[in-house]
Amino acid sequence: MPSLQQRRLALFAFFFLPGIAMASWVTRTPAIRDRIDASIAEMGLVLLGLSVGSMTGILFSGFAVGRFGTKTVIHAGTWAVATGVALMATGTLTGQAAIVALGLGSFGLGMGFAEIAVNIDGAMVERASGKPLMHALHGCFSFGTVLGALAGFAANALAVPVEAHLAAVVVLIAPSTLYFIRHIPEGTARNDAAQTSEVRGDSEDAPWRDPRLLAIALIVLATALAEGAANDWLPILMVDEHDFSKTTGSLIFLVFATAMTIGRFSGGYFLERFGRSAVIRTSAIFGALGLAGVIFSHHPVLAGASVLLWGLGASLGFPVAISAAGDSGANSAERVKIVTIGGYVAFLVGPPLLGLIGEHYGLRNAMLVVLTLLFCAIAAAPAVRPRAAANAEETSRTPA
């Protein structure tokens, strides 16, 4: 059996690698769009491949984790991500939008499949160690996006062909997967007699009927969509709506990714000092202010600067809500699974739908959907309090 430290390092890697892959795709979207000669609506259709793949991965991930355990699902999903990046490189090289869409389908399938499993595994490690971990794991994803964005910025500035850039990403992912998968134990979250009732759950436990868990899921939906919208559309939004160059658009995405990384790695201090509810509420307010600046500002510099608040605001909602779901009641693995699935639906499927709205009403107006959900997250923030604190408050409100 791998040690807990080895397992944590492996989980860090399996968050980091998709971040590299995601940022590599995002920072090159304007160049890819030009190479395949696609309009905003056609890019929305290309991104539909991401939606179809993501939904397929998401719908089957829960069953797959229950049947095979997290290790097998993480392994298969990460290879699907690498295959998707390779196909996107091929589609860009040949100028074929259909192959890019197919690559995004494989990429989304892998993300939906593996990331749900790695979040479940991370929540189990967090419970076993008794120390906050999810914010740091998601910080590794954001750190991956920072390095990927730096590479994308440099590639755009130096006019490196997109296919060469994406091929280098595949070369990074493949050996890393082979090395780190050894440190994930077999059978985690598998539905068998070896699992305790607390992790596996009892037949009478119905998380979907728990109002608190549904409020936590709403927070995940809002903050994951805020992150996913930036990952898929921020460079194009800055290029098309605020008249930045492609290189500057990539640089602004780098600002967003850096803000996400800082927010996530510094989150432990603020969580211990102020608690989950205050952190979620403040984060959502920052995110709403930043997004409003991007949507409503007509000054390019102000719009670009607002991305910093957008990134900070979107940084902690997803990981903190997953931690809250894990200790919100019995059947912790199922509760984490439900919230994580909701988050990845928003993160991977929501942005292509925003593109379809953007074609008819403009990308700025499409982002109003995200802004509205962030206001909902502000209202739902009390749901992420630790279970003991929430129960104590409910008891104090009950008449004697």
Short mmCIF file of N, CA, C and O in Angstrom, two decimals, residues 1 17 61 80 99 113 119 132 139 157 169 187 212 218 225 248 327 329 394 398:
data_model
loop_
_atom_site.label_atom_id
_atom_site.label_comp_id
_atom_site.label_asym_id
_atom_site.label_seq_id
_atom_site.Cartn_x
_atom_site.Cartn_y
_atom_site.Cartn_z
N MET A 1 0.84 -1.19 0.00
CA MET A 1 0.00 0.00 0.00
C MET A 1 0.88 1.25 0.00
O MET A 1 1.83 1.36 0.76
N LEU A 17 -1.87 17.90 -13.98
CA LEU A 17 -1.78 17.56 -15.41
C LEU A 17 -2.98 18.06 -16.21
O LEU A 17 -2.80 18.66 -17.28
N SER A 61 -19.11 8.18 -14.60
CA SER A 61 -18.03 8.17 -13.61
C SER A 61 -18.48 7.60 -12.28
O SER A 61 -17.73 6.84 -11.64
N ALA A 80 -7.50 9.40 -21.54
CA ALA A 80 -8.45 10.00 -22.48
C ALA A 80 -8.14 11.48 -22.67
O ALA A 80 -8.29 12.01 -23.79
N ILE A 99 -12.25 17.16 -36.31
CA ILE A 99 -11.24 16.44 -35.53
C ILE A 99 -10.95 17.17 -34.23
O ILE A 99 -10.75 16.55 -33.18
N PHE A 113 -14.54 11.94 -16.37
CA PHE A 113 -14.30 10.62 -15.79
C PHE A 113 -13.30 10.71 -14.63
O PHE A 113 -13.59 10.30 -13.51
N ASN A 119 -11.39 13.75 -7.14
CA ASN A 119 -12.00 14.52 -6.06
C ASN A 119 -12.51 13.61 -4.96
O ASN A 119 -12.37 13.92 -3.77
N PRO A 132 -7.22 19.91 6.19
CA PRO A 132 -7.74 20.43 4.92
C PRO A 132 -6.81 20.09 3.76
O PRO A 132 -5.60 20.26 3.86
N GLY A 139 -5.69 23.82 -5.96
CA GLY A 139 -4.61 24.78 -6.22
C GLY A 139 -3.61 24.22 -7.22
O GLY A 139 -3.06 24.96 -8.04
N ALA A 157 3.38 34.42 -28.54
CA ALA A 157 4.32 35.51 -28.82
C ALA A 157 5.38 35.09 -29.83
O ALA A 157 5.80 35.89 -30.67
N VAL A 169 2.49 18.82 -24.78
CA VAL A 169 1.66 18.54 -23.61
C VAL A 169 1.41 17.03 -23.48
O VAL A 169 1.46 16.47 -22.38
N GLY A 187 -9.36 0.15 -5.15
CA GLY A 187 -10.62 -0.10 -4.46
C GLY A 187 -11.25 1.04 -3.71
O GLY A 187 -12.32 0.87 -3.13
N ARG A 212 -29.44 21.01 2.72
CA ARG A 212 -28.10 21.57 2.89
C ARG A 212 -27.18 21.13 1.76
O ARG A 212 -26.42 21.93 1.22
N LEU A 218 -25.39 24.06 -5.23
CA LEU A 218 -25.60 25.34 -5.92
C LEU A 218 -24.34 26.18 -5.90
O LEU A 218 -23.98 26.82 -6.90
N LEU A 225 -18.88 27.13 -12.76
CA LEU A 225 -19.20 27.79 -14.03
C LEU A 225 -18.38 29.07 -14.19
O LEU A 225 -17.93 29.39 -15.30
N THR A 248 -1.99 39.35 -25.78
CA THR A 248 -2.46 39.99 -24.55
C THR A 248 -3.64 39.23 -23.96
O THR A 248 -3.76 39.12 -22.73
N ASP A 327 -18.48 16.10 4.76
CA ASP A 327 -18.84 15.96 6.17
C ASP A 327 -20.26 16.45 6.46
O ASP A 327 -20.60 16.78 7.60
N GLY A 329 -22.97 14.63 6.15
CA GLY A 329 -23.83 13.55 6.62
C GLY A 329 -23.21 12.21 6.31
O GLY A 329 -22.07 12.12 5.83
N GLU A 394 -28.96 24.78 14.57
CA GLU A 394 -30.35 24.33 14.39
C GLU A 394 -30.97 23.98 15.73
O GLU A 394 -32.14 24.26 15.99
N THR A 398 -34.37 25.61 17.93
CA THR A 398 -35.55 24.78 18.21
C THR A 398 -36.15 25.16 19.55
O THR A 398 -35.46 25.21 20.56
#
